[in-house]
PDB file of C-alpha atoms in Angstrom:
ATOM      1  CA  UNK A   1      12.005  -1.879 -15.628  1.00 75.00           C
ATOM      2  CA  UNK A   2      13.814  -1.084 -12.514  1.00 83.00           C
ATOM      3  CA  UNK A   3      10.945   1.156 -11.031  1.00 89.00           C
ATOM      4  CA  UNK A   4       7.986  -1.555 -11.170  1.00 94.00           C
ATOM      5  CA  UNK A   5      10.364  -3.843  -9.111  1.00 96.00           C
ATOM      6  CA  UNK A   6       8.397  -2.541  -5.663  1.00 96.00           C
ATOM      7  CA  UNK A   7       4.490  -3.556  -7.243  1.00 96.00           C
ATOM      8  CA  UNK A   8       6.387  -6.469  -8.328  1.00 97.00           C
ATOM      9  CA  UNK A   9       7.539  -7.212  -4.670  1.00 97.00           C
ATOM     10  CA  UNK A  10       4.055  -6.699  -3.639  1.00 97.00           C
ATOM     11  CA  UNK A  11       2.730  -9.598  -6.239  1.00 96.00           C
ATOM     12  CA  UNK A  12       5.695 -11.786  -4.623  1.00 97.00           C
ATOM     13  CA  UNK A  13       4.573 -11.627  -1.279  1.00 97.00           C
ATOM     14  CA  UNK A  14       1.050 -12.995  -2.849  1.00 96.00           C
ATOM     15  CA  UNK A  15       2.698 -15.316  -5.285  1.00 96.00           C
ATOM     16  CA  UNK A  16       3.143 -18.940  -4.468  1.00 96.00           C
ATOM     17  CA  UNK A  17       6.372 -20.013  -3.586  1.00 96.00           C
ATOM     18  CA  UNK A  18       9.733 -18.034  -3.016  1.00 97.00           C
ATOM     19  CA  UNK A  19      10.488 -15.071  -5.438  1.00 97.00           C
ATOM     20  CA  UNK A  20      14.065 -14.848  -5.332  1.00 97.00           C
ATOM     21  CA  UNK A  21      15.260 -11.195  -6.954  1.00 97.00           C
ATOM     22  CA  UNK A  22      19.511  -9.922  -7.420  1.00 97.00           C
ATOM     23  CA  UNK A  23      21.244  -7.193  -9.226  1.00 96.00           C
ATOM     24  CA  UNK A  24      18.610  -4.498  -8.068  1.00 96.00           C
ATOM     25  CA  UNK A  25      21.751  -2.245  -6.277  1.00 95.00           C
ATOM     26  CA  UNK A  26      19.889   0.944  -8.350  1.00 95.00           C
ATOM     27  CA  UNK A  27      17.041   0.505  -6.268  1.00 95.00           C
ATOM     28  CA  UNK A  28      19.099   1.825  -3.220  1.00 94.00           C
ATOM     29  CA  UNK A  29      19.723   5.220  -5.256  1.00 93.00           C
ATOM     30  CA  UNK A  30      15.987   6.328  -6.393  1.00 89.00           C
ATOM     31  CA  UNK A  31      13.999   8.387  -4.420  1.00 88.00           C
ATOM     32  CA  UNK A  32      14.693   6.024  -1.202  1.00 92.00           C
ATOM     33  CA  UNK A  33      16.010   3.065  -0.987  1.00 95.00           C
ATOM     34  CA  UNK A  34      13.198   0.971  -2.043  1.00 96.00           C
ATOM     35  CA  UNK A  35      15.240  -2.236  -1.516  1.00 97.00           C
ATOM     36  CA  UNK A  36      15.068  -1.618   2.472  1.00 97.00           C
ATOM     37  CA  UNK A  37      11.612   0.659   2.614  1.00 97.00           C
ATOM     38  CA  UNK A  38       9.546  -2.445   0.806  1.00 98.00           C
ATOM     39  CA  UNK A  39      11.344  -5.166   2.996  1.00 98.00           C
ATOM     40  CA  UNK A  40      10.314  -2.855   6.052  1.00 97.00           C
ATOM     41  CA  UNK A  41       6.722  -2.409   4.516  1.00 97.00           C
ATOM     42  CA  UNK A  42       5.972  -5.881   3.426  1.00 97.00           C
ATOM     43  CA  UNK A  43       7.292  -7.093   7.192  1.00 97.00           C
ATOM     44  CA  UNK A  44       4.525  -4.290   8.341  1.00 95.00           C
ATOM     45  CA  UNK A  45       1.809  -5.959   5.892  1.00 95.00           C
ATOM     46  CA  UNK A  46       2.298  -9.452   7.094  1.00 96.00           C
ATOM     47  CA  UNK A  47       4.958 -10.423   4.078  1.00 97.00           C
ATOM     48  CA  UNK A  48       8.001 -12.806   4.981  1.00 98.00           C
ATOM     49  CA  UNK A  49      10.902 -11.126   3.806  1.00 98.00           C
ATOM     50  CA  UNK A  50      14.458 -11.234   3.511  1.00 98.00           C
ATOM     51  CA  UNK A  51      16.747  -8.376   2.764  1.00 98.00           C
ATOM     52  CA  UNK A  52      20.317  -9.229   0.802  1.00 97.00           C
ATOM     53  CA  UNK A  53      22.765  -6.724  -0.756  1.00 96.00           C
ATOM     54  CA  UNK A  54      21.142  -6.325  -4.013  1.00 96.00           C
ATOM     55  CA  UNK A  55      17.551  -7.760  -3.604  1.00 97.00           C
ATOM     56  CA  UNK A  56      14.617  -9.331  -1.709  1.00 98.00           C
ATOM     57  CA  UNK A  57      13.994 -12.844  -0.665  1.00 98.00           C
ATOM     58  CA  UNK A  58      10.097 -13.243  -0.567  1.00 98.00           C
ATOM     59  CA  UNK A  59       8.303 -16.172   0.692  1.00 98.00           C
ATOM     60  CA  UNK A  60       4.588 -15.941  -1.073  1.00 97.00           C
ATOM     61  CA  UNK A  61       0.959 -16.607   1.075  1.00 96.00           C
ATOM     62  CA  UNK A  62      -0.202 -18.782  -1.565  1.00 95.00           C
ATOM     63  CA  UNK A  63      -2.882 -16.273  -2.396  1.00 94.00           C
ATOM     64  CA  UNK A  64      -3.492 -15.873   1.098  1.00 94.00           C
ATOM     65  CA  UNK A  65      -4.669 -11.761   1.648  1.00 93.00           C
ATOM     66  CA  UNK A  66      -1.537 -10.524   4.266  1.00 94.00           C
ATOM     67  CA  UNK A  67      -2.904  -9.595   7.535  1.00 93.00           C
ATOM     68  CA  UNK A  68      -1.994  -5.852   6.851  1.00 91.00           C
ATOM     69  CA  UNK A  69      -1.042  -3.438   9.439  1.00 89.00           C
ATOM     70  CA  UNK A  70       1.109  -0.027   8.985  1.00 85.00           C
ATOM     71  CA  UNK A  71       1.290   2.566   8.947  1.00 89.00           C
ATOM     72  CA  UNK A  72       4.265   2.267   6.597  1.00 92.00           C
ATOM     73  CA  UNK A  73       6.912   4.501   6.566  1.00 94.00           C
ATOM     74  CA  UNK A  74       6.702   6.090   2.245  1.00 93.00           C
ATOM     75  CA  UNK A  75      10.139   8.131   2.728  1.00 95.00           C
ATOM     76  CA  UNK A  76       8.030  10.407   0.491  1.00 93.00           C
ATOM     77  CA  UNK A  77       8.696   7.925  -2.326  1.00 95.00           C
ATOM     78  CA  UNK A  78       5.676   8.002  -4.935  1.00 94.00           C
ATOM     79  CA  UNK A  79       6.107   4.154  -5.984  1.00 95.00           C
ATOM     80  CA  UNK A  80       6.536   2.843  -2.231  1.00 95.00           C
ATOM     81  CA  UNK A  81       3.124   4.495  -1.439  1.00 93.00           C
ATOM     82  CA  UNK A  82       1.760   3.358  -4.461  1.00 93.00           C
ATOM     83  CA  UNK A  83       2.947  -0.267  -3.975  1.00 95.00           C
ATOM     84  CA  UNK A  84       1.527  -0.227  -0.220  1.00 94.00           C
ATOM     85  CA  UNK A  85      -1.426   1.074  -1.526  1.00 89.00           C
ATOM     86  CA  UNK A  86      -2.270  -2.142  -3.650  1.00 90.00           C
ATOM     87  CA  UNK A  87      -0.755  -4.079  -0.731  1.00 93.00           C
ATOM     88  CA  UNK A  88      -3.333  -2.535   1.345  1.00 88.00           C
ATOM     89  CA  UNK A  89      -6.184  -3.809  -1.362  1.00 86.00           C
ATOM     90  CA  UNK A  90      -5.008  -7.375  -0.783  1.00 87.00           C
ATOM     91  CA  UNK A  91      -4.696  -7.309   2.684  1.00 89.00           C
ATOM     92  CA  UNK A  92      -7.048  -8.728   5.024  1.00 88.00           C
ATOM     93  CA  UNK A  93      -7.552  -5.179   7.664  1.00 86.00           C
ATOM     94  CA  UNK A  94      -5.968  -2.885   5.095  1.00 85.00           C
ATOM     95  CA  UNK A  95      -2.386  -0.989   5.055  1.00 89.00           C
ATOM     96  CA  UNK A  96      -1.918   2.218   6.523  1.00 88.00           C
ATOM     97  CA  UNK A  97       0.550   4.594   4.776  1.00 89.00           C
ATOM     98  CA  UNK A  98       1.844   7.457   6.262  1.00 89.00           C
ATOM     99  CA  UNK A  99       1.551  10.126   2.923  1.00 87.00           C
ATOM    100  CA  UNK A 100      -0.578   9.264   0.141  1.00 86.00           C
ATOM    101  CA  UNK A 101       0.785  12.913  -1.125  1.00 88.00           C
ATOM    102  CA  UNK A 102       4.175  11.545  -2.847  1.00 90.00           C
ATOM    103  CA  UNK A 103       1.569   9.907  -5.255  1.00 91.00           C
ATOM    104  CA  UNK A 104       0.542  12.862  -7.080  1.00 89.00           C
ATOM    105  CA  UNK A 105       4.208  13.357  -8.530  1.00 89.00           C
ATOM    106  CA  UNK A 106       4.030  10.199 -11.070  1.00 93.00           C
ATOM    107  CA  UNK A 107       0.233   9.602 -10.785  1.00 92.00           C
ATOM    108  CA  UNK A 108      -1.979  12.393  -9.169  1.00 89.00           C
ATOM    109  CA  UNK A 109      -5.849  10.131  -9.931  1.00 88.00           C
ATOM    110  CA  UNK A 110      -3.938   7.190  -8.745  1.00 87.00           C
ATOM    111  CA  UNK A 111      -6.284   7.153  -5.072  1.00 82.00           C
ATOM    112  CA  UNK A 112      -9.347   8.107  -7.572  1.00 80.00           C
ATOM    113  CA  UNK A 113      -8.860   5.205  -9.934  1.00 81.00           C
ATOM    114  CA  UNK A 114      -8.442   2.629  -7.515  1.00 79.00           C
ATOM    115  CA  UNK A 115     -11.925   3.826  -5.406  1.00 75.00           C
ATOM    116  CA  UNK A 116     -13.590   3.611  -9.102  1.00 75.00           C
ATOM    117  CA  UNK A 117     -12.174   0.213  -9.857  1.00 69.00           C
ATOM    118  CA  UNK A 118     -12.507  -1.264  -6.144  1.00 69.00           C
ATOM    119  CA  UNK A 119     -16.146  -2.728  -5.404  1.00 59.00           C
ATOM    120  CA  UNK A 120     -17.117  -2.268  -1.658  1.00 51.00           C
ATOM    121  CA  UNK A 121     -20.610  -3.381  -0.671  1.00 45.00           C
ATOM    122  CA  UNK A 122     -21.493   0.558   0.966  1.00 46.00           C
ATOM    123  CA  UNK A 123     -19.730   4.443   0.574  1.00 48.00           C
ATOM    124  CA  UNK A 124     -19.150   3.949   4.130  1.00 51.00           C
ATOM    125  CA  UNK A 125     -16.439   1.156   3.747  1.00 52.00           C
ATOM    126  CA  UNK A 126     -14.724   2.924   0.810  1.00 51.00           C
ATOM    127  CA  UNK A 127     -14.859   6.159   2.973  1.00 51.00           C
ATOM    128  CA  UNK A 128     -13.070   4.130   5.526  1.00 53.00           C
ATOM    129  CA  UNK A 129     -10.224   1.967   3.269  1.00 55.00           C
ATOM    130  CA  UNK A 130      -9.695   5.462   1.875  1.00 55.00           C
ATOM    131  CA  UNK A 131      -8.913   7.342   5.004  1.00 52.00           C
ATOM    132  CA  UNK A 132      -6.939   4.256   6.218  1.00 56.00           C
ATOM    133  CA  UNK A 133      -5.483   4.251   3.004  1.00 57.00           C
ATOM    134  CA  UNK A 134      -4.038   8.029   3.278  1.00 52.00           C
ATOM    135  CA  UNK A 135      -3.697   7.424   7.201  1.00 51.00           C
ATOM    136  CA  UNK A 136      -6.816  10.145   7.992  1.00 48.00           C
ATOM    137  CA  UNK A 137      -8.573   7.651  10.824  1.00 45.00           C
ATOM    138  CA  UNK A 138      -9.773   9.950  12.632  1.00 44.00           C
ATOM    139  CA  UNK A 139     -11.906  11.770  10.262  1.00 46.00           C
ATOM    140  CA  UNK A 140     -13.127   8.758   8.810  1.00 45.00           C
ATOM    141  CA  UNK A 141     -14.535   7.375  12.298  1.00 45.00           C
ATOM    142  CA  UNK A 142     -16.158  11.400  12.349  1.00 48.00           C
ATOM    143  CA  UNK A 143     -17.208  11.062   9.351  1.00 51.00           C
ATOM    144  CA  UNK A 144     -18.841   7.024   9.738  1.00 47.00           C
ATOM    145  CA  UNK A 145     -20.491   8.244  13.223  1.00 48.00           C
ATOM    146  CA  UNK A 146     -22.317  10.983  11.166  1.00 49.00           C
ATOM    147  CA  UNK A 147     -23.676   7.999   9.113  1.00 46.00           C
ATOM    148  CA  UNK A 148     -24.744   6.235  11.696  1.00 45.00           C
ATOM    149  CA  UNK A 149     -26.474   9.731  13.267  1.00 43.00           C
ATOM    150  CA  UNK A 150     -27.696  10.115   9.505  1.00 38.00           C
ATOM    151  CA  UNK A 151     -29.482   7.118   9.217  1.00 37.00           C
ATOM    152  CA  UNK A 152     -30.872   7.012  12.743  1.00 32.00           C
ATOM    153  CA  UNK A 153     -32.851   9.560  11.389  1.00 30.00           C
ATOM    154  CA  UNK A 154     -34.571   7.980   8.530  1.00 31.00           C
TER     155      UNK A 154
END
C-alpha cells in the first residue's frame, strides 16, 4: 500500500482534523521522494503541512476546497502528478502541475477519465482546468479567445 500513500495525503489535507502518518522511509526511494515532493506540493495547494523523518503531519480544511496554486514541481513522478491532479479538482482556482506526461507510465486515460467523470457547466471551463491541469495556459487563453470570437459571430 505504500504507493497510494501520496492520494492518501491529498484526502488528509481535506480530512478533518490532523492525519498523523510514520514508518513511510520507502517513500524517499520510489521514483522521487514523495515524502518531500507532496509536503512541497500540498504547501503549493494551500495544505498545512509538516515534514518529519519518516512521514507527514497534515492539518485537514474541514472539507474546505484548498486555495490551489502551483505549478508543482512532479520530479517526473507518475503518482505525484496524479495526486496533484485530484488536488487540483478540490481546489478552489485549480493546481498547476508542471508534466502531466509522467502519468501515462502507470495510467495513460488517467487526464481522459477524470474530464469524463468531472461535470463543468461549459467545454470552455473543462478546456481551461485541463490546460491548467497539464500547465498549457497559454493555449487555453488562445484557444477560450477563439470562443469568445466564435460566438460573437452567432
Amino acid at each position: 500500500m505504500i504507493d497510494e500513500f501520496p492520494v492518501l495525503f491529498v484526502a488528509a489535507a481535506l480530512a478533518r482534523g490532523t492525519t498523523i502518518t510514520r514508518g513511510l522511509e520507502e517513500l524517499r526511494v520510489k521514483e522521487s521522494d514523495r515524502l518531500s515532493a507532496m509536503a512541497a506540493a500540498l504547501r503549493l495547494a494551500g495544505a498545512k503541512v509538516e515534514e518529519s523523518d519518516d512521514g507527514l503531519t497534515i492539518t485537514g480544511s474541514g472539507g474546505t476546497p484548498l486555495p490551489g496554486g502551483g505549478p508543482v514541481t512532479t520530479h517526473l513522478d507518475h503518482r505525484i502528478a496524479m495526486s496533484m491532479a485530484v488536488a487540483g479538482l478540490a481546489s478552489g482556482d485549480g493546481v498547476a502541475i508542471d508534466s502531466a506526461e509522467p502519468i501515462a507510465t502507470s495510467f495513460p486515460n488517467f487526464i481522459d477519465l477524470i474530464a469524463q467523470k468531472v461535470s463543468y457547466p461549459t467545454s470552455r471551463e473543462l478546456k481551461r482546468s485541463l490546460a491548467y491541469l497539464t500547465g498549457d495556459l497559454g493555449r487555453a487563453a488562445q484557444d477560450a479567445r477563439k470562443e469568445d470570437e466564435a460566438v460573437n459571430y452567432l
